[in-house]
Amino acid sequence: MEWLFSLAPDFVVEFWNWLPLWIRVLAENLLYIVIIVVPLMLCVAYVTYAERKIIGYMQVRLGPNRVGPKGWLQPIADAVKLMFKEIIIPTQSNRFLFLVAPVLTIGPALAAWAVIPFFEGNYLSNLNAGLLYILALTSMGVYGVIIAGWASNSKYAMMGALRSAAQVVAYEIAMGFALVGVLMASGSLNMGDIIARQEGGFFSWFWFPLLPMLAVYFISGVAETNRAPFDVAEGESEIVAGFHVDYSGMAFAVFFLAEYANIILIAALTSLMFFGGWMSPFGSLADHALLGNGMHWFILKTMFFIYLFLWFRATFPRYRYDQIMRLGWKVFIPVTIVWIFVEAVMLLMQIGPWAVSSTAAV
């Protein structure tokens, strides 16, 4: 807030200081929420544009190129179109739950950003249990999907919701175990402390000692967001459109926003927990005032993982439902359990890259 007050006239600063403390705290938090949510929504809009362009390039076609220069205004045109479309509610549906479900889906995707640091000291809320908060919120979005499937009173929507629930149960366990590995390596649940433990350059980041955990976490994140090749919850060729088959207008748009907000969230969390967040890959060589606070490194890493999401969609065919369940229960969960045991032994014996993490944790 200091930089904002430095730009404000004196009478604004005096009025601000005159306000009661609780109003100032509330206003600061609301301002931080706006500063995070508005750019996030713009990022969501242009991730859809990037997806269509990247997949178009991979399929040797142009992608959107009519609205604005090189199609840059296409997301705005899509948003305007969806805002003016009618929200049709099926006659036999549960009206209240039908409308609440999209909100329950996007809520956790936005609330998780409260503990995401963009650079050192930059938090909306610096929770000591930030990692636990993230794990809890990322598993809550499925409730909106289940409610949407049930409230629609459609067999296709219900089938998609049941698939999504089973998929989240399988992959949430693997993601949880992967985060246990991060906890053991860092010795803290605080997001800032986790990043601080990765100081020292590219090979000091957790991707190196936790490589199996990184693979499990990121692929499980793709499954959690119902993205290809794990998009059986909305498989067009099997169950029409899955849990949101009866949604239209802005109700459908909110589901759409939630999916892409979750993509950005998983990409950001992967860069924070395994790739040092705002840390430079060059270690102390890049600690120079002219290079800023490191936020550019965080954004670049996040963009790389978003690109992987889009690349997967263009490359891999959809898995069968039984293959998805088998991968989660018979591969990912055993791999994470074994690696937690390996990491525990390494921490106990003070061997290899875990020795530094163990000393820092103590």
XYZ file of C-alpha atoms in Angstrom:
362
model
C 0.000 0.000 0.000
C 2.966 2.355 0.553
C 3.571 2.817 -3.188
C -0.112 3.691 -3.671
C -0.034 6.343 -0.934
C 3.117 7.839 -2.455
C 1.052 8.643 -5.569
C -2.018 9.954 -3.693
C -2.621 13.636 -2.767
C -2.067 14.687 0.865
C -5.785 15.059 1.641
C -6.402 11.445 0.562
C -3.654 10.215 2.904
C -5.057 12.323 5.767
C -8.568 10.978 5.164
C -7.195 7.418 5.086
C -5.421 7.887 8.423
C -8.627 9.340 9.901
C -10.631 6.180 9.113
C -11.072 3.513 11.838
C -8.545 0.672 11.776
C -11.089 -2.034 10.872
C -12.233 -0.077 7.806
C -8.630 0.388 6.647
C -7.857 -3.318 7.076
C -11.036 -4.272 5.193
C -10.308 -1.792 2.384
C -6.704 -3.011 2.045
C -7.809 -6.641 1.780
C -10.514 -5.783 -0.773
C -7.964 -3.839 -2.817
C -5.537 -6.774 -2.763
C -8.351 -9.101 -3.859
C -9.181 -6.815 -6.800
C -5.481 -6.539 -7.724
C -5.238 -10.352 -7.840
C -8.639 -11.330 -9.292
C -8.876 -8.792 -12.145
C -5.492 -9.680 -13.720
C -6.288 -13.362 -13.123
C -9.517 -13.053 -15.114
C -7.617 -11.308 -17.924
C -5.026 -14.095 -17.857
C -7.818 -16.681 -18.064
C -9.263 -14.906 -21.100
C -5.943 -14.855 -22.920
C -4.987 -18.404 -21.948
C -8.019 -19.455 -24.021
C -6.637 -17.370 -26.902
C -3.175 -18.894 -26.460
C -4.685 -22.376 -26.406
C -6.500 -21.873 -29.700
C -3.417 -20.325 -31.320
C -0.978 -22.982 -30.063
C -3.222 -25.905 -30.980
C -3.890 -24.253 -34.347
C -0.149 -23.983 -34.957
C 0.348 -27.645 -34.021
C -2.445 -28.623 -36.416
C -1.056 -26.380 -39.207
C -3.860 -23.823 -39.187
C -4.181 -20.183 -38.135
C -6.524 -20.224 -35.158
C -8.574 -17.082 -34.333
C -7.442 -14.192 -36.563
C -10.545 -12.122 -37.391
C -11.438 -10.096 -34.273
C -8.817 -7.403 -33.819
C -5.203 -7.563 -35.032
C -4.205 -11.241 -35.273
C -7.293 -12.167 -33.258
C -6.188 -10.426 -30.041
C -9.745 -9.265 -29.275
C -11.278 -12.731 -29.664
C -11.487 -13.383 -25.855
C -13.367 -10.090 -25.405
C -15.793 -11.030 -28.184
C -16.340 -14.429 -26.538
C -16.987 -12.789 -23.158
C -19.523 -10.335 -24.617
C -21.293 -13.160 -26.457
C -21.604 -15.264 -23.281
C -22.833 -12.297 -21.218
C -25.751 -11.744 -23.581
C -26.748 -15.393 -23.924
C -29.761 -16.583 -21.969
C -29.262 -18.858 -18.953
C -31.705 -21.706 -19.576
C -32.630 -23.718 -16.477
C -34.119 -27.192 -17.121
C -37.685 -27.606 -15.880
C -37.005 -30.656 -13.712
C -33.736 -29.358 -12.237
C -33.078 -28.066 -8.722
C -32.989 -24.356 -9.553
C -31.062 -23.158 -6.487
C -28.313 -25.790 -6.637
C -28.149 -25.473 -10.426
C -27.156 -21.803 -10.048
C -24.961 -22.267 -6.961
C -22.807 -25.024 -8.515
C -20.743 -22.714 -10.803
C -19.972 -20.432 -7.837
C -18.824 -23.402 -5.735
C -16.533 -24.425 -8.587
C -14.821 -21.083 -9.161
C -14.685 -20.037 -5.479
C -11.803 -22.325 -4.427
C -9.871 -21.533 -7.624
C -9.870 -17.832 -6.673
C -9.523 -18.245 -2.884
C -6.332 -20.298 -3.242
C -4.505 -17.214 -4.549
C -4.687 -15.670 -1.065
C -1.491 -17.500 -0.047
C 0.364 -17.376 -3.389
C 3.455 -15.108 -3.152
C 4.383 -13.390 -6.424
C 7.681 -12.186 -4.964
C 9.291 -12.115 -1.539
C 6.946 -10.713 1.115
C 4.026 -10.291 -1.312
C 1.008 -12.126 0.162
C -2.647 -11.441 0.634
C -2.421 -13.745 3.673
C 0.862 -15.179 4.979
C -0.539 -18.359 6.542
C 1.835 -20.641 8.413
C -0.196 -23.582 7.077
C -0.408 -22.241 3.521
C 0.423 -25.625 1.987
C -2.420 -27.283 3.911
C -4.765 -24.457 2.876
C -3.845 -25.034 -0.784
C -4.393 -28.798 -0.508
C -7.813 -28.282 1.080
C -9.011 -25.733 -1.481
C -7.817 -27.582 -4.580
C -9.977 -30.549 -3.589
C -13.126 -28.456 -2.999
C -13.887 -27.567 -6.612
C -15.245 -31.053 -7.286
C -18.215 -30.332 -4.996
C -19.480 -27.788 -7.507
C -19.091 -30.353 -10.296
C -21.010 -33.027 -8.359
C -23.795 -30.594 -7.441
C -24.021 -29.407 -11.073
C -24.393 -32.995 -12.272
C -27.048 -33.850 -9.699
C -29.015 -30.577 -9.931
C -29.288 -30.784 -13.736
C -31.445 -33.937 -13.480
C -29.693 -35.349 -16.550
C -28.126 -38.783 -16.826
C -25.249 -37.424 -18.930
C -24.488 -34.657 -16.425
C -24.704 -37.084 -13.507
C -22.381 -39.551 -15.228
C -19.819 -36.786 -15.793
C -20.089 -35.693 -12.152
C -19.555 -39.249 -10.866
C -16.528 -39.670 -13.115
C -15.088 -36.400 -11.855
C -15.627 -37.360 -8.209
C -13.887 -40.727 -8.627
C -11.039 -39.098 -10.534
C -10.474 -36.424 -7.889
C -10.454 -38.999 -5.068
C -7.766 -41.002 -6.895
C -5.501 -38.111 -7.836
C -6.013 -35.946 -4.741
C -4.330 -38.638 -2.642
C -1.330 -38.686 -4.982
C -1.139 -34.867 -4.939
C -1.314 -34.892 -1.145
C 1.557 -37.362 -0.880
C 3.579 -35.260 -3.354
C 3.058 -32.226 -1.118
C 4.160 -34.297 1.885
C 7.451 -34.720 0.025
C 7.703 -30.926 -0.332
C 6.924 -30.548 3.384
C 9.663 -33.026 4.332
C 12.188 -31.293 2.079
C 11.386 -27.770 3.302
C 10.419 -28.432 6.920
C 7.569 -25.914 6.700
C 3.976 -25.473 5.545
C 4.531 -21.764 4.856
C 4.797 -20.928 1.143
C 7.490 -18.308 1.717
C 9.613 -20.725 3.751
C 9.250 -23.423 1.078
C 10.646 -21.032 -1.546
C 13.390 -19.790 0.799
C 14.627 -23.399 1.204
C 15.212 -23.517 -2.572
C 17.664 -20.625 -2.624
C 20.920 -21.222 -4.478
C 20.139 -21.746 -8.146
C 18.684 -24.269 -10.562
C 19.987 -27.432 -8.879
C 18.951 -26.209 -5.424
C 15.287 -26.217 -6.398
C 13.139 -29.139 -5.261
C 12.654 -30.519 -8.777
C 16.009 -32.276 -8.461
C 15.567 -34.236 -5.185
C 11.809 -34.613 -5.716
C 11.712 -35.448 -9.430
C 9.186 -38.339 -9.094
C 7.016 -36.121 -6.858
C 7.150 -33.337 -9.462
C 5.964 -35.684 -12.216
C 3.177 -37.085 -10.035
C 2.055 -33.654 -8.817
C 1.904 -32.016 -12.231
C 0.198 -34.922 -14.011
C -2.249 -35.237 -11.098
C -2.895 -31.502 -11.463
C -3.807 -32.053 -15.109
C -6.220 -34.786 -13.984
C -7.636 -32.581 -11.186
C -8.487 -29.828 -13.648
C -10.250 -32.324 -15.965
C -7.949 -31.400 -18.825
C -6.976 -33.624 -21.754
C -6.011 -36.448 -21.705
C -7.978 -36.822 -18.430
C -11.154 -35.007 -19.530
C -13.540 -37.956 -19.151
C -15.830 -35.831 -16.936
C -16.813 -33.798 -20.007
C -16.008 -36.234 -22.793
C -17.935 -34.896 -25.788
C -17.696 -38.161 -27.709
C -19.042 -40.222 -24.791
C -21.404 -38.183 -22.597
C -22.247 -35.156 -24.805
C -20.545 -32.501 -22.615
C -20.513 -34.037 -19.166
C -21.570 -32.196 -16.039
C -22.234 -28.823 -17.745
C -24.299 -30.169 -20.644
C -27.373 -28.182 -19.496
C -25.549 -24.926 -18.739
C -25.531 -21.873 -21.007
C -24.658 -18.186 -20.915
C -22.711 -16.871 -17.932
C -23.412 -20.004 -15.876
C -21.424 -21.994 -18.435
C -18.818 -19.208 -18.600
C -18.177 -19.493 -14.849
C -17.362 -23.214 -15.230
C -15.099 -22.241 -18.111
C -13.374 -19.580 -15.990
C -12.924 -22.049 -13.121
C -11.226 -24.598 -15.381
C -8.691 -22.118 -16.726
C -8.176 -20.439 -13.337
C -7.298 -23.885 -11.963
C -4.836 -24.411 -14.833
C -3.046 -21.173 -13.913
C -3.165 -22.122 -10.208
C -1.617 -25.577 -10.724
C 1.060 -24.050 -12.981
C 1.838 -21.402 -10.341
C 1.984 -23.958 -7.520
C 4.313 -26.202 -9.525
C 6.678 -23.295 -10.137
C 6.559 -22.277 -6.453
C 7.004 -25.674 -4.829
C 9.417 -27.341 -7.238
C 11.091 -24.537 -9.214
C 11.860 -21.835 -6.676
C 9.026 -19.391 -7.392
C 10.606 -15.970 -7.842
C 14.146 -17.381 -7.418
C 16.570 -16.958 -10.321
C 18.037 -20.132 -11.875
C 21.458 -18.436 -11.750
C 21.593 -18.136 -7.961
C 23.389 -15.136 -6.481
C 24.640 -14.057 -9.932
C 21.176 -12.637 -10.630
C 20.713 -10.854 -7.274
C 20.933 -7.352 -8.693
C 18.650 -4.377 -8.063
C 18.186 -3.769 -11.797
C 16.581 -7.214 -12.213
C 13.700 -6.361 -9.889
C 12.072 -8.530 -7.228
C 12.032 -11.799 -9.181
C 8.367 -11.672 -10.144
C 9.367 -12.030 -13.805
C 10.937 -15.430 -13.030
C 7.728 -16.580 -11.335
C 5.623 -15.463 -14.318
C 7.950 -17.125 -16.854
C 7.921 -20.440 -14.969
C 4.137 -20.326 -14.631
C 3.734 -19.596 -18.359
C 5.923 -22.599 -19.195
C 3.680 -24.970 -17.204
C 0.543 -23.429 -18.715
C 2.071 -24.168 -22.115
C 2.480 -27.826 -21.060
C -1.259 -27.998 -20.286
C -2.054 -26.730 -23.776
C 0.548 -28.968 -25.404
C -0.928 -32.058 -23.718
C -4.354 -31.271 -25.157
C -2.979 -31.076 -28.693
C -0.832 -34.190 -28.353
C -2.446 -36.966 -26.318
C -5.692 -38.858 -26.981
C -8.179 -39.212 -24.137
C -7.521 -42.111 -21.785
C -10.195 -44.682 -21.123
C -11.822 -44.294 -17.714
C -10.300 -47.541 -16.396
C -6.832 -46.436 -17.547
C -7.172 -43.176 -15.618
C -8.203 -45.002 -12.443
C -5.402 -47.532 -12.825
C -2.796 -44.792 -13.279
C -3.939 -42.981 -10.136
C -4.355 -45.953 -7.789
C -1.733 -48.409 -9.060
C 1.061 -46.101 -10.231
C 1.014 -42.619 -8.718
C 0.068 -43.464 -5.127
C 2.649 -46.296 -4.794
C 5.360 -44.095 -6.390
C 4.737 -41.246 -3.931
C 4.677 -43.590 -0.920
C 7.985 -45.187 -1.967
C 9.617 -41.800 -2.568
C 8.429 -40.465 0.802
C 10.144 -43.468 2.399
C 13.334 -42.823 0.355
C 13.283 -39.161 1.330
C 12.794 -40.032 5.005
C 15.831 -42.340 4.910
C 17.927 -39.672 3.171
C 16.878 -37.025 5.689
C 17.697 -39.344 8.578
C 21.120 -40.278 7.188
C 21.974 -36.729 6.026
C 22.840 -37.908 2.500
C 22.829 -35.999 -0.771
C 20.691 -32.920 -1.479
C 18.361 -33.805 1.408
C 21.078 -33.016 3.948
C 20.776 -29.272 3.294
C 16.976 -29.402 3.553
C 17.147 -31.366 6.799
C 19.589 -28.913 8.371
C 17.434 -25.960 7.286
C 14.300 -27.614 8.652
C 15.924 -28.097 12.087
